[in-house]
Amino acid sequence: MKNIYCFNAISHYGTDMLNDDYMLTDDVNQADGILVRSASLHELEFPASLKAIARAGAGVNNIPLEKCAEAGIVVFNTPGANANAVKELVLAGLLLSARDVVGGIDWVRENREDKEIAKAAEKAKKAFSGHEIQGKKLGVIGLGAIGVLVANTAASLGMTVYGYDPFISIRNAWMLSGDVRHTANVDTIYGECDYITIHVPAMDSTKGMLNREAFAKMKDGTVVLNFARDVLVNDDDMIEALASGRVRRYVTDFPNAKSAGMKGAIVIPHLGASTEESEDNCAKMAVAEIMDYLENGNIRNSVNYPACDMGKKKSACRMAVMHLNIPNMIGQVTGALAASGINISDMTNKSRDKYAYTLLDLDRTPDEAIVQKLDSVEGVLRVRLI
């Protein structure tokens, strides 16, 4: 029996996928796998039983990735499962920034007691008029699952769309509309576009990338949208850009002490992935990843270990070895098995930065002595028999 612990409420469409080999446990110290959404795991002492954590969402800043990797715990996320939900909210942000709908709604609320409000509205509405997005230029920084959907939809609405992503995947490149103009230089987006939306992960190289330097390259009156990560925008520099008029409107899904009070900002309370459909999709994807890993050793959509897929386990035993990406690891593993007369019918080895993963199909199950021998090899982080 494999025990699964849920740190947050996980959609039943995901947990219903767990078969009779699984049990939802109330004791995290007995967990083989953890399902989590927003709860922070940074202070958690991981039990020895824990093999995998699946985040029902894309961001994983609530999970200590390095600590997990060192303990041989695979961390999964669910890229693309919430992409449509975020895309739709980005489009709403585009429209809200083009026309002062928010200001108009506030005016109506403030004047709700006026019996002649209909007549007054005809005079007041000039203050809330704006522009149409058709024919305007949109720059999409980051062409991942969400960025591609935003770019394609904006192009279908008649916008001239520029896309920037030096690391675009082959799959996303195929999905990108032919109407989207791909640029190899982000400065083209800064200098050309009326609207700029960012869809990149939060890394050392991207944190604060929309800053004073970037704003200086933009046209006066540019609209900036951030539905990706709070830290991608330097808030102090954004306040200056809004005050100067270089940025006309800032639309963000991340309220904080600075953005909540920004004059010229539309701040949404982190609703990007908050739809029933998105939560269901993320839960189903997270559960499928954990089940495939626990049952077959396959890794899909991990953020701390390499992707590896040998299909459904059909051999007498499948061995998973998590280790550092250093020389002679494969030789030591296969040598120990050969010395015990165990035949390897299939094997794959994948690496990701300093960590590696070796999956082997064996003709019989190794005894405990072999497992302990491999566990003791310097650089081996975990040995698991499936």
mmCIF file of C-alpha atoms in Angstrom:
data_model
loop_
_atom_site.group_PDB
_atom_site.id
_atom_site.type_symbol
_atom_site.label_atom_id
_atom_site.label_comp_id
_atom_site.label_asym_id
_atom_site.label_seq_id
_atom_site.Cartn_x
_atom_site.Cartn_y
_atom_site.Cartn_z
ATOM 1 C CA MET A 1 0.000 0.000 0.000
ATOM 2 C CA LYS A 2 1.319 3.428 -0.995
ATOM 3 C CA ASN A 3 0.389 6.365 1.223
ATOM 4 C CA ILE A 4 -0.417 9.796 -0.228
ATOM 5 C CA TYR A 5 -0.612 12.917 1.937
ATOM 6 C CA CYS A 6 -2.414 16.066 0.752
ATOM 7 C CA PHE A 7 -1.125 19.358 2.149
ATOM 8 C CA ASN A 8 -3.966 21.337 0.578
ATOM 9 C CA ALA A 9 -7.448 20.537 -0.640
ATOM 10 C CA ILE A 10 -6.815 18.655 -3.873
ATOM 11 C CA SER A 11 -9.626 18.268 -6.405
ATOM 12 C CA HIS A 12 -11.350 14.913 -6.067
ATOM 13 C CA TYR A 13 -10.976 14.477 -9.822
ATOM 14 C CA GLY A 14 -7.312 13.854 -9.049
ATOM 15 C CA THR A 15 -7.545 11.819 -5.867
ATOM 16 C CA ASP A 16 -10.313 9.681 -7.381
ATOM 17 C CA MET A 17 -7.668 8.359 -9.799
ATOM 18 C CA LEU A 18 -5.877 6.593 -6.933
ATOM 19 C CA ASN A 19 -6.617 2.874 -7.084
ATOM 20 C CA ASP A 20 -6.763 0.230 -4.343
ATOM 21 C CA ASP A 21 -2.968 0.215 -4.093
ATOM 22 C CA TYR A 22 -3.091 3.712 -2.616
ATOM 23 C CA MET A 23 -4.412 5.247 0.572
ATOM 24 C CA LEU A 24 -4.840 8.893 1.519
ATOM 25 C CA THR A 25 -3.115 9.272 4.876
ATOM 26 C CA ASP A 26 -3.436 11.881 7.617
ATOM 27 C CA ASP A 27 0.138 11.249 8.749
ATOM 28 C CA VAL A 28 2.781 12.933 6.609
ATOM 29 C CA ASN A 29 5.465 10.821 8.313
ATOM 30 C CA GLN A 30 4.030 7.745 6.587
ATOM 31 C CA ALA A 31 3.774 9.309 3.150
ATOM 32 C CA ASP A 32 5.253 7.819 -0.017
ATOM 33 C CA GLY A 33 4.003 10.803 -1.971
ATOM 34 C CA ILE A 34 2.802 14.325 -1.238
ATOM 35 C CA LEU A 35 0.262 16.365 -3.190
ATOM 36 C CA VAL A 36 0.491 20.115 -2.584
ATOM 37 C CA ARG A 37 -0.750 23.392 -3.991
ATOM 38 C CA SER A 38 0.341 26.484 -2.064
ATOM 39 C CA ALA A 39 1.467 25.185 1.344
ATOM 40 C CA SER A 40 5.138 25.858 2.106
ATOM 41 C CA LEU A 41 7.269 22.747 2.606
ATOM 42 C CA HIS A 42 10.515 24.572 3.361
ATOM 43 C CA GLU A 43 10.381 23.826 7.084
ATOM 44 C CA LEU A 44 9.138 20.245 6.698
ATOM 45 C CA GLU A 45 11.319 17.369 7.874
ATOM 46 C CA PHE A 46 10.891 14.837 5.100
ATOM 47 C CA PRO A 47 10.216 11.270 6.273
ATOM 48 C CA ALA A 48 12.460 8.479 4.978
ATOM 49 C CA SER A 49 9.417 6.980 3.236
ATOM 50 C CA LEU A 50 8.847 10.028 1.026
ATOM 51 C CA LYS A 51 9.718 9.440 -2.621
ATOM 52 C CA ALA A 52 7.865 12.124 -4.558
ATOM 53 C CA ILE A 53 6.134 15.498 -4.248
ATOM 54 C CA ALA A 54 3.705 16.723 -6.898
ATOM 55 C CA ARG A 55 2.732 20.374 -7.025
ATOM 56 C CA ALA A 56 -0.744 20.866 -8.506
ATOM 57 C CA GLY A 57 0.367 23.970 -10.385
ATOM 58 C CA ALA A 58 3.389 25.322 -12.205
ATOM 59 C CA GLY A 59 5.311 27.351 -9.603
ATOM 60 C CA VAL A 60 7.429 25.438 -7.096
ATOM 61 C CA ASN A 61 8.876 28.207 -4.928
ATOM 62 C CA ASN A 62 7.054 26.657 -1.942
ATOM 63 C CA ILE A 63 9.179 23.500 -2.224
ATOM 64 C CA PRO A 64 12.910 23.171 -1.343
ATOM 65 C CA LEU A 65 14.087 21.633 -4.609
ATOM 66 C CA GLU A 66 17.753 21.149 -3.713
ATOM 67 C CA LYS A 67 16.927 19.589 -0.353
ATOM 68 C CA CYS A 68 14.553 17.193 -2.088
ATOM 69 C CA ALA A 69 17.079 16.274 -4.773
ATOM 70 C CA GLU A 70 19.736 15.502 -2.161
ATOM 71 C CA ALA A 71 17.253 13.212 -0.405
ATOM 72 C CA GLY A 72 16.333 11.419 -3.626
ATOM 73 C CA ILE A 73 12.833 12.931 -3.678
ATOM 74 C CA VAL A 74 11.473 13.771 -7.123
ATOM 75 C CA VAL A 75 9.488 17.014 -7.341
ATOM 76 C CA PHE A 76 6.878 17.295 -10.078
ATOM 77 C CA ASN A 77 4.809 20.218 -11.301
ATOM 78 C CA THR A 78 1.951 20.442 -13.784
ATOM 79 C CA PRO A 79 2.991 22.763 -16.630
ATOM 80 C CA GLY A 80 0.193 23.633 -18.992
ATOM 81 C CA ALA A 81 -2.620 22.278 -16.834
ATOM 82 C CA ASN A 82 -3.669 25.797 -15.846
ATOM 83 C CA ALA A 83 -2.528 27.510 -19.046
ATOM 84 C CA ASN A 84 -5.976 28.259 -20.451
ATOM 85 C CA ALA A 85 -7.184 29.750 -17.171
ATOM 86 C CA VAL A 86 -4.207 32.112 -17.007
ATOM 87 C CA LYS A 87 -4.506 32.963 -20.702
ATOM 88 C CA GLU A 88 -8.109 34.044 -20.250
ATOM 89 C CA LEU A 89 -7.215 36.299 -17.313
ATOM 90 C CA VAL A 90 -4.341 37.861 -19.304
ATOM 91 C CA LEU A 91 -6.840 38.693 -22.049
ATOM 92 C CA ALA A 92 -9.118 40.234 -19.417
ATOM 93 C CA GLY A 93 -6.125 42.273 -18.227
ATOM 94 C CA LEU A 94 -5.470 43.464 -21.766
ATOM 95 C CA LEU A 95 -9.039 44.698 -22.117
ATOM 96 C CA LEU A 96 -9.133 46.275 -18.652
ATOM 97 C CA SER A 97 -5.954 48.197 -19.426
ATOM 98 C CA ALA A 98 -7.116 49.343 -22.857
ATOM 99 C CA ARG A 99 -10.318 50.914 -21.533
ATOM 100 C CA ASP A 100 -10.812 52.226 -18.012
ATOM 101 C CA VAL A 101 -13.539 49.729 -17.178
ATOM 102 C CA VAL A 102 -12.450 49.580 -13.528
ATOM 103 C CA GLY A 103 -12.650 53.366 -13.168
ATOM 104 C CA GLY A 104 -16.068 53.383 -14.818
ATOM 105 C CA ILE A 105 -17.411 50.688 -12.493
ATOM 106 C CA ASP A 106 -16.091 52.625 -9.500
ATOM 107 C CA TRP A 107 -17.833 55.784 -10.776
ATOM 108 C CA VAL A 108 -21.156 53.970 -11.040
ATOM 109 C CA ARG A 109 -20.784 52.589 -7.521
ATOM 110 C CA GLU A 110 -19.946 56.029 -6.140
ATOM 111 C CA ASN A 111 -22.932 57.612 -7.877
ATOM 112 C CA ARG A 112 -25.453 54.827 -7.295
ATOM 113 C CA GLU A 113 -27.760 57.113 -5.249
ATOM 114 C CA ASP A 114 -28.109 59.636 -8.096
ATOM 115 C CA LYS A 115 -31.590 59.231 -9.606
ATOM 116 C CA GLU A 116 -30.301 60.856 -12.789
ATOM 117 C CA ILE A 117 -27.309 58.537 -13.022
ATOM 118 C CA ALA A 118 -28.074 57.508 -16.610
ATOM 119 C CA LYS A 119 -27.898 61.119 -17.766
ATOM 120 C CA ALA A 120 -24.830 61.816 -15.613
ATOM 121 C CA ALA A 121 -23.085 58.749 -17.055
ATOM 122 C CA GLU A 122 -23.292 60.194 -20.566
ATOM 123 C CA LYS A 123 -21.253 63.174 -19.400
ATOM 124 C CA ALA A 124 -18.879 61.230 -17.160
ATOM 125 C CA LYS A 125 -17.977 58.393 -19.517
ATOM 126 C CA LYS A 126 -15.457 60.482 -21.460
ATOM 127 C CA ALA A 127 -13.096 60.159 -18.513
ATOM 128 C CA PHE A 128 -13.086 56.384 -18.911
ATOM 129 C CA SER A 129 -12.754 56.056 -22.682
ATOM 130 C CA GLY A 130 -9.771 54.212 -24.057
ATOM 131 C CA HIS A 131 -8.463 52.314 -27.042
ATOM 132 C CA GLU A 132 -9.261 49.148 -28.934
ATOM 133 C CA ILE A 133 -6.628 46.418 -28.880
ATOM 134 C CA GLN A 134 -7.145 45.476 -32.523
ATOM 135 C CA GLY A 135 -4.190 46.735 -34.555
ATOM 136 C CA LYS A 136 -2.019 47.355 -31.484
ATOM 137 C CA LYS A 137 1.309 45.644 -30.952
ATOM 138 C CA LEU A 138 1.661 43.048 -28.201
ATOM 139 C CA GLY A 139 5.009 41.682 -27.067
ATOM 140 C CA VAL A 140 5.008 38.270 -25.379
ATOM 141 C CA ILE A 141 8.153 37.534 -23.381
ATOM 142 C CA GLY A 142 8.320 33.780 -22.818
ATOM 143 C CA LEU A 143 6.641 31.318 -25.175
ATOM 144 C CA GLY A 144 5.871 28.457 -22.851
ATOM 145 C CA ALA A 145 2.447 26.854 -22.468
ATOM 146 C CA ILE A 146 0.775 30.102 -21.387
ATOM 147 C CA GLY A 147 2.768 32.497 -23.556
ATOM 148 C CA VAL A 148 1.935 30.572 -26.730
ATOM 149 C CA LEU A 149 -1.791 30.589 -25.946
ATOM 150 C CA VAL A 150 -1.719 34.323 -25.195
ATOM 151 C CA ALA A 151 0.214 35.079 -28.378
ATOM 152 C CA ASN A 152 -2.052 32.972 -30.600
ATOM 153 C CA THR A 153 -5.271 34.369 -29.151
ATOM 154 C CA ALA A 154 -4.080 37.969 -29.335
ATOM 155 C CA ALA A 155 -3.122 37.445 -32.976
ATOM 156 C CA SER A 156 -6.595 36.059 -33.692
ATOM 157 C CA LEU A 157 -8.061 39.241 -32.166
ATOM 158 C CA GLY A 158 -6.205 41.366 -34.702
ATOM 159 C CA MET A 159 -3.185 42.400 -32.658
ATOM 160 C CA THR A 160 0.301 42.434 -34.164
ATOM 161 C CA VAL A 161 2.133 40.007 -31.904
ATOM 162 C CA TYR A 162 5.857 39.727 -31.285
ATOM 163 C CA GLY A 163 7.168 36.712 -29.370
ATOM 164 C CA TYR A 164 10.513 36.380 -27.604
ATOM 165 C CA ASP A 165 11.909 33.161 -26.138
ATOM 166 C CA PRO A 166 15.477 32.015 -26.853
ATOM 167 C CA PHE A 167 14.672 28.631 -25.280
ATOM 168 C CA ILE A 168 11.336 27.851 -26.916
ATOM 169 C CA SER A 169 10.639 24.117 -27.057
ATOM 170 C CA ILE A 170 10.062 22.341 -30.364
ATOM 171 C CA ARG A 171 6.519 21.492 -29.260
ATOM 172 C CA ASN A 172 5.658 25.111 -28.456
ATOM 173 C CA ALA A 173 7.310 26.325 -31.647
ATOM 174 C CA TRP A 174 4.983 24.047 -33.606
ATOM 175 C CA MET A 175 1.980 25.334 -31.644
ATOM 176 C CA LEU A 176 2.840 28.998 -32.239
ATOM 177 C CA SER A 177 0.665 30.717 -34.835
ATOM 178 C CA GLY A 178 2.344 31.710 -38.076
ATOM 179 C CA ASP A 179 0.960 35.201 -37.469
ATOM 180 C CA VAL A 180 3.233 35.677 -34.446
ATOM 181 C CA ARG A 181 6.508 37.397 -35.295
ATOM 182 C CA HIS A 182 9.347 35.691 -33.454
ATOM 183 C CA THR A 183 12.174 38.002 -32.430
ATOM 184 C CA ALA A 184 15.604 37.007 -31.171
ATOM 185 C CA ASN A 185 16.065 40.255 -29.244
ATOM 186 C CA VAL A 186 13.870 41.297 -26.333
ATOM 187 C CA ASP A 187 14.787 44.940 -27.035
ATOM 188 C CA THR A 188 12.621 44.714 -30.151
ATOM 189 C CA ILE A 189 9.628 44.090 -27.917
ATOM 190 C CA TYR A 190 10.581 46.906 -25.557
ATOM 191 C CA GLY A 191 10.958 49.386 -28.402
ATOM 192 C CA GLU A 192 8.059 48.358 -30.664
ATOM 193 C CA CYS A 193 5.156 47.162 -28.565
ATOM 194 C CA ASP A 194 2.193 48.991 -27.069
ATOM 195 C CA TYR A 195 1.494 46.124 -24.670
ATOM 196 C CA ILE A 196 4.045 43.798 -23.082
ATOM 197 C CA THR A 197 3.162 40.616 -21.186
ATOM 198 C CA ILE A 198 5.737 38.436 -19.448
ATOM 199 C CA HIS A 199 5.529 34.641 -19.059
ATOM 200 C CA VAL A 200 8.883 33.348 -17.828
ATOM 201 C CA PRO A 201 9.846 31.399 -14.676
ATOM 202 C CA ALA A 202 11.404 33.149 -11.696
ATOM 203 C CA MET A 203 15.136 32.465 -11.860
ATOM 204 C CA ASP A 204 18.209 34.456 -10.944
ATOM 205 C CA SER A 205 18.445 35.584 -14.577
ATOM 206 C CA THR A 206 14.821 36.779 -14.755
ATOM 207 C CA LYS A 207 14.144 38.278 -11.331
ATOM 208 C CA GLY A 208 13.646 42.018 -11.710
ATOM 209 C CA MET A 209 14.159 41.872 -15.481
ATOM 210 C CA LEU A 210 11.424 44.462 -16.003
ATOM 211 C CA ASN A 211 13.274 47.318 -14.364
ATOM 212 C CA ARG A 212 14.360 50.920 -14.959
ATOM 213 C CA GLU A 213 16.695 49.819 -17.745
ATOM 214 C CA ALA A 214 13.945 47.918 -19.555
ATOM 215 C CA PHE A 215 11.370 50.683 -19.068
ATOM 216 C CA ALA A 216 13.778 53.224 -20.557
ATOM 217 C CA LYS A 217 13.668 51.267 -23.841
ATOM 218 C CA MET A 218 9.868 51.282 -24.005
ATOM 219 C CA LYS A 219 7.599 53.758 -25.731
ATOM 220 C CA ASP A 220 5.732 56.313 -23.631
ATOM 221 C CA GLY A 221 2.349 54.924 -22.588
ATOM 222 C CA THR A 222 3.302 51.242 -22.727
ATOM 223 C CA VAL A 223 1.080 48.800 -20.832
ATOM 224 C CA VAL A 224 2.852 46.056 -18.867
ATOM 225 C CA LEU A 225 1.109 42.853 -17.776
ATOM 226 C CA ASN A 226 2.551 40.415 -15.253
ATOM 227 C CA PHE A 227 0.631 37.194 -14.669
ATOM 228 C CA ALA A 228 3.761 35.065 -14.276
ATOM 229 C CA ARG A 229 5.717 35.829 -11.087
ATOM 230 C CA ASP A 230 5.719 38.785 -8.710
ATOM 231 C CA VAL A 231 9.521 39.086 -8.618
ATOM 232 C CA LEU A 232 9.914 39.547 -12.379
ATOM 233 C CA VAL A 233 9.071 43.240 -12.019
ATOM 234 C CA ASN A 234 11.070 45.700 -9.921
ATOM 235 C CA ASP A 235 8.278 47.444 -8.014
ATOM 236 C CA ASP A 236 10.236 50.604 -7.175
ATOM 237 C CA ASP A 237 11.208 51.076 -10.820
ATOM 238 C CA MET A 238 7.622 50.414 -11.877
ATOM 239 C CA ILE A 239 6.369 53.163 -9.547
ATOM 240 C CA GLU A 240 8.788 55.582 -11.273
ATOM 241 C CA ALA A 241 7.765 54.408 -14.740
ATOM 242 C CA LEU A 242 4.080 54.907 -13.968
ATOM 243 C CA ALA A 243 4.710 58.364 -12.517
ATOM 244 C CA SER A 244 6.689 59.444 -15.598
ATOM 245 C CA GLY A 245 4.117 58.077 -18.048
ATOM 246 C CA ARG A 246 6.590 55.697 -19.664
ATOM 247 C CA VAL A 247 4.279 52.932 -18.443
ATOM 248 C CA ARG A 248 0.621 53.945 -18.733
ATOM 249 C CA ARG A 249 -0.824 50.979 -16.900
ATOM 250 C CA TYR A 250 0.557 48.046 -14.938
ATOM 251 C CA VAL A 251 -1.687 44.980 -14.665
ATOM 252 C CA THR A 252 -0.519 42.343 -12.216
ATOM 253 C CA ASP A 253 -1.951 39.249 -10.574
ATOM 254 C CA PHE A 254 0.329 39.659 -7.554
ATOM 255 C CA PRO A 255 -0.722 42.050 -4.800
ATOM 256 C CA ASN A 256 1.998 43.062 -2.372
ATOM 257 C CA ALA A 257 2.695 45.996 -0.062
ATOM 258 C CA LYS A 258 3.937 48.115 -2.993
ATOM 259 C CA SER A 259 1.811 47.013 -5.944
ATOM 260 C CA ALA A 260 -1.463 47.273 -3.991
ATOM 261 C CA GLY A 261 -1.003 51.030 -3.660
ATOM 262 C CA MET A 262 0.516 51.814 -7.056
ATOM 263 C CA LYS A 263 -1.180 54.666 -8.849
ATOM 264 C CA GLY A 264 -1.943 53.460 -12.367
ATOM 265 C CA ALA A 265 -1.888 49.766 -11.479
ATOM 266 C CA ILE A 266 -4.675 47.230 -11.787
ATOM 267 C CA VAL A 267 -3.923 44.628 -9.141
ATOM 268 C CA ILE A 268 -5.794 41.306 -9.185
ATOM 269 C CA PRO A 269 -5.705 38.967 -6.148
ATOM 270 C CA HIS A 270 -3.778 36.095 -7.769
ATOM 271 C CA LEU A 271 -6.719 34.648 -9.697
ATOM 272 C CA GLY A 272 -4.717 33.351 -12.668
ATOM 273 C CA ALA A 273 -5.199 29.621 -12.115
ATOM 274 C CA SER A 274 -8.229 29.936 -9.832
ATOM 275 C CA THR A 275 -10.865 28.214 -11.908
ATOM 276 C CA GLU A 276 -12.604 24.930 -11.215
ATOM 277 C CA GLU A 277 -11.329 23.521 -14.491
ATOM 278 C CA SER A 278 -7.733 24.514 -13.795
ATOM 279 C CA GLU A 279 -7.709 23.020 -10.302
ATOM 280 C CA ASP A 280 -9.211 19.789 -11.638
ATOM 281 C CA ASN A 281 -6.677 19.579 -14.480
ATOM 282 C CA CYS A 282 -3.721 20.264 -12.183
ATOM 283 C CA ALA A 283 -4.882 17.647 -9.677
ATOM 284 C CA LYS A 284 -5.327 14.972 -12.338
ATOM 285 C CA MET A 285 -1.924 15.685 -13.861
ATOM 286 C CA ALA A 286 -0.173 15.693 -10.455
ATOM 287 C CA VAL A 287 -1.724 12.384 -9.412
ATOM 288 C CA ALA A 288 -0.880 10.756 -12.748
ATOM 289 C CA GLU A 289 2.775 11.841 -12.389
ATOM 290 C CA ILE A 290 3.102 10.453 -8.862
ATOM 291 C CA MET A 291 1.407 7.154 -9.770
ATOM 292 C CA ASP A 292 3.609 6.612 -12.816
ATOM 293 C CA TYR A 293 6.708 7.324 -10.760
ATOM 294 C CA LEU A 294 5.803 5.113 -7.815
ATOM 295 C CA GLU A 295 4.599 2.237 -10.014
ATOM 296 C CA ASN A 296 7.027 2.409 -12.948
ATOM 297 C CA GLY A 297 9.847 4.754 -11.946
ATOM 298 C CA ASN A 298 9.080 7.081 -14.854
ATOM 299 C CA ILE A 299 9.721 10.807 -14.435
ATOM 300 C CA ARG A 300 7.656 13.365 -16.333
ATOM 301 C CA ASN A 301 7.608 17.102 -15.582
ATOM 302 C CA SER A 302 10.106 17.005 -12.744
ATOM 303 C CA VAL A 303 11.772 20.237 -11.711
ATOM 304 C CA ASN A 304 14.753 18.677 -9.935
ATOM 305 C CA TYR A 305 15.467 15.411 -11.777
ATOM 306 C CA PRO A 306 15.749 14.554 -15.485
ATOM 307 C CA ALA A 307 12.855 13.240 -17.544
ATOM 308 C CA CYS A 308 13.014 9.477 -17.950
ATOM 309 C CA ASP A 309 10.425 7.068 -19.356
ATOM 310 C CA MET A 310 10.775 3.301 -19.842
ATOM 311 C CA GLY A 311 7.058 2.653 -20.093
ATOM 312 C CA LYS A 312 5.068 0.301 -17.911
ATOM 313 C CA LYS A 313 7.126 -2.086 -15.791
ATOM 314 C CA LYS A 314 7.004 -5.616 -17.242
ATOM 315 C CA SER A 315 10.222 -7.147 -15.902
ATOM 316 C CA ALA A 316 10.587 -9.100 -12.668
ATOM 317 C CA CYS A 317 12.023 -5.997 -11.048
ATOM 318 C CA ARG A 318 12.766 -2.433 -11.986
ATOM 319 C CA MET A 319 15.522 -0.639 -10.106
ATOM 320 C CA ALA A 320 15.702 3.149 -9.846
ATOM 321 C CA VAL A 321 19.007 4.711 -8.808
ATOM 322 C CA MET A 322 19.219 8.424 -8.043
ATOM 323 C CA HIS A 323 22.764 9.692 -7.969
ATOM 324 C CA LEU A 324 25.099 12.562 -8.607
ATOM 325 C CA ASN A 325 26.111 13.148 -12.206
ATOM 326 C CA ILE A 326 29.724 11.988 -11.793
ATOM 327 C CA PRO A 327 31.969 9.508 -13.661
ATOM 328 C CA ASN A 328 31.774 5.726 -13.180
ATOM 329 C CA MET A 329 28.375 5.663 -11.503
ATOM 330 C CA ILE A 330 26.844 3.423 -14.187
ATOM 331 C CA GLY A 331 29.823 1.079 -14.039
ATOM 332 C CA GLN A 332 29.528 0.650 -10.297
ATOM 333 C CA VAL A 333 25.790 -0.044 -10.490
ATOM 334 C CA THR A 334 25.984 -2.528 -13.353
ATOM 335 C CA GLY A 335 29.114 -4.123 -11.877
ATOM 336 C CA ALA A 336 27.384 -4.815 -8.562
ATOM 337 C CA LEU A 337 24.430 -6.400 -10.350
ATOM 338 C CA ALA A 338 26.654 -8.485 -12.636
ATOM 339 C CA ALA A 339 28.679 -9.751 -9.666
ATOM 340 C CA SER A 340 25.439 -11.106 -8.208
ATOM 341 C CA GLY A 341 24.435 -12.807 -11.464
ATOM 342 C CA ILE A 342 21.567 -10.430 -12.175
ATOM 343 C CA ASN A 343 20.895 -9.710 -15.840
ATOM 344 C CA ILE A 344 19.881 -6.256 -17.073
ATOM 345 C CA SER A 345 17.282 -6.519 -19.831
ATOM 346 C CA ASP A 346 16.892 -2.784 -20.381
ATOM 347 C CA MET A 347 18.429 0.375 -18.982
ATOM 348 C CA THR A 348 18.418 4.135 -19.396
ATOM 349 C CA ASN A 349 20.413 6.909 -17.781
ATOM 350 C CA LYS A 350 19.539 10.588 -17.825
ATOM 351 C CA SER A 351 21.170 13.600 -16.209
ATOM 352 C CA ARG A 352 20.140 17.108 -15.280
ATOM 353 C CA ASP A 353 22.826 19.456 -14.047
ATOM 354 C CA LYS A 354 24.460 17.777 -11.043
ATOM 355 C CA TYR A 355 21.861 15.038 -10.610
ATOM 356 C CA ALA A 356 21.272 11.880 -12.617
ATOM 357 C CA TYR A 357 18.779 9.048 -12.739
ATOM 358 C CA THR A 358 19.322 5.458 -13.841
ATOM 359 C CA LEU A 359 16.444 3.058 -14.454
ATOM 360 C CA LEU A 360 17.127 -0.659 -14.986
ATOM 361 C CA ASP A 361 14.874 -3.625 -15.784
ATOM 362 C CA LEU A 362 16.216 -6.777 -14.111
ATOM 363 C CA ASP A 363 15.479 -10.503 -14.539
ATOM 364 C CA ARG A 364 15.110 -10.972 -10.789
ATOM 365 C CA THR A 365 14.844 -8.889 -7.634
ATOM 366 C CA PRO A 366 18.177 -8.060 -5.965
ATOM 367 C CA ASP A 367 18.519 -9.035 -2.330
ATOM 368 C CA GLU A 368 18.907 -6.475 0.436
ATOM 369 C CA ALA A 369 22.705 -6.851 0.497
ATOM 370 C CA ILE A 370 22.985 -5.585 -3.098
ATOM 371 C CA VAL A 371 20.717 -2.638 -2.369
ATOM 372 C CA GLN A 372 22.767 -1.735 0.697
ATOM 373 C CA LYS A 373 25.987 -2.050 -1.308
ATOM 374 C CA LEU A 374 24.692 0.362 -3.944
ATOM 375 C CA ASP A 375 23.319 2.693 -1.278
ATOM 376 C CA SER A 376 26.800 2.928 0.210
ATOM 377 C CA VAL A 377 28.451 3.992 -3.067
ATOM 378 C CA GLU A 378 29.642 7.583 -2.821
ATOM 379 C CA GLY A 379 27.360 9.770 -4.907
ATOM 380 C CA VAL A 380 24.343 7.450 -4.742
ATOM 381 C CA LEU A 381 21.395 9.292 -3.189
ATOM 382 C CA ARG A 382 18.708 6.620 -3.265
ATOM 383 C CA VAL A 383 18.093 3.115 -4.554
ATOM 384 C CA ARG A 384 14.524 1.996 -5.071
ATOM 385 C CA LEU A 385 13.135 -1.382 -6.160
ATOM 386 C CA ILE A 386 9.826 -1.419 -8.018
#
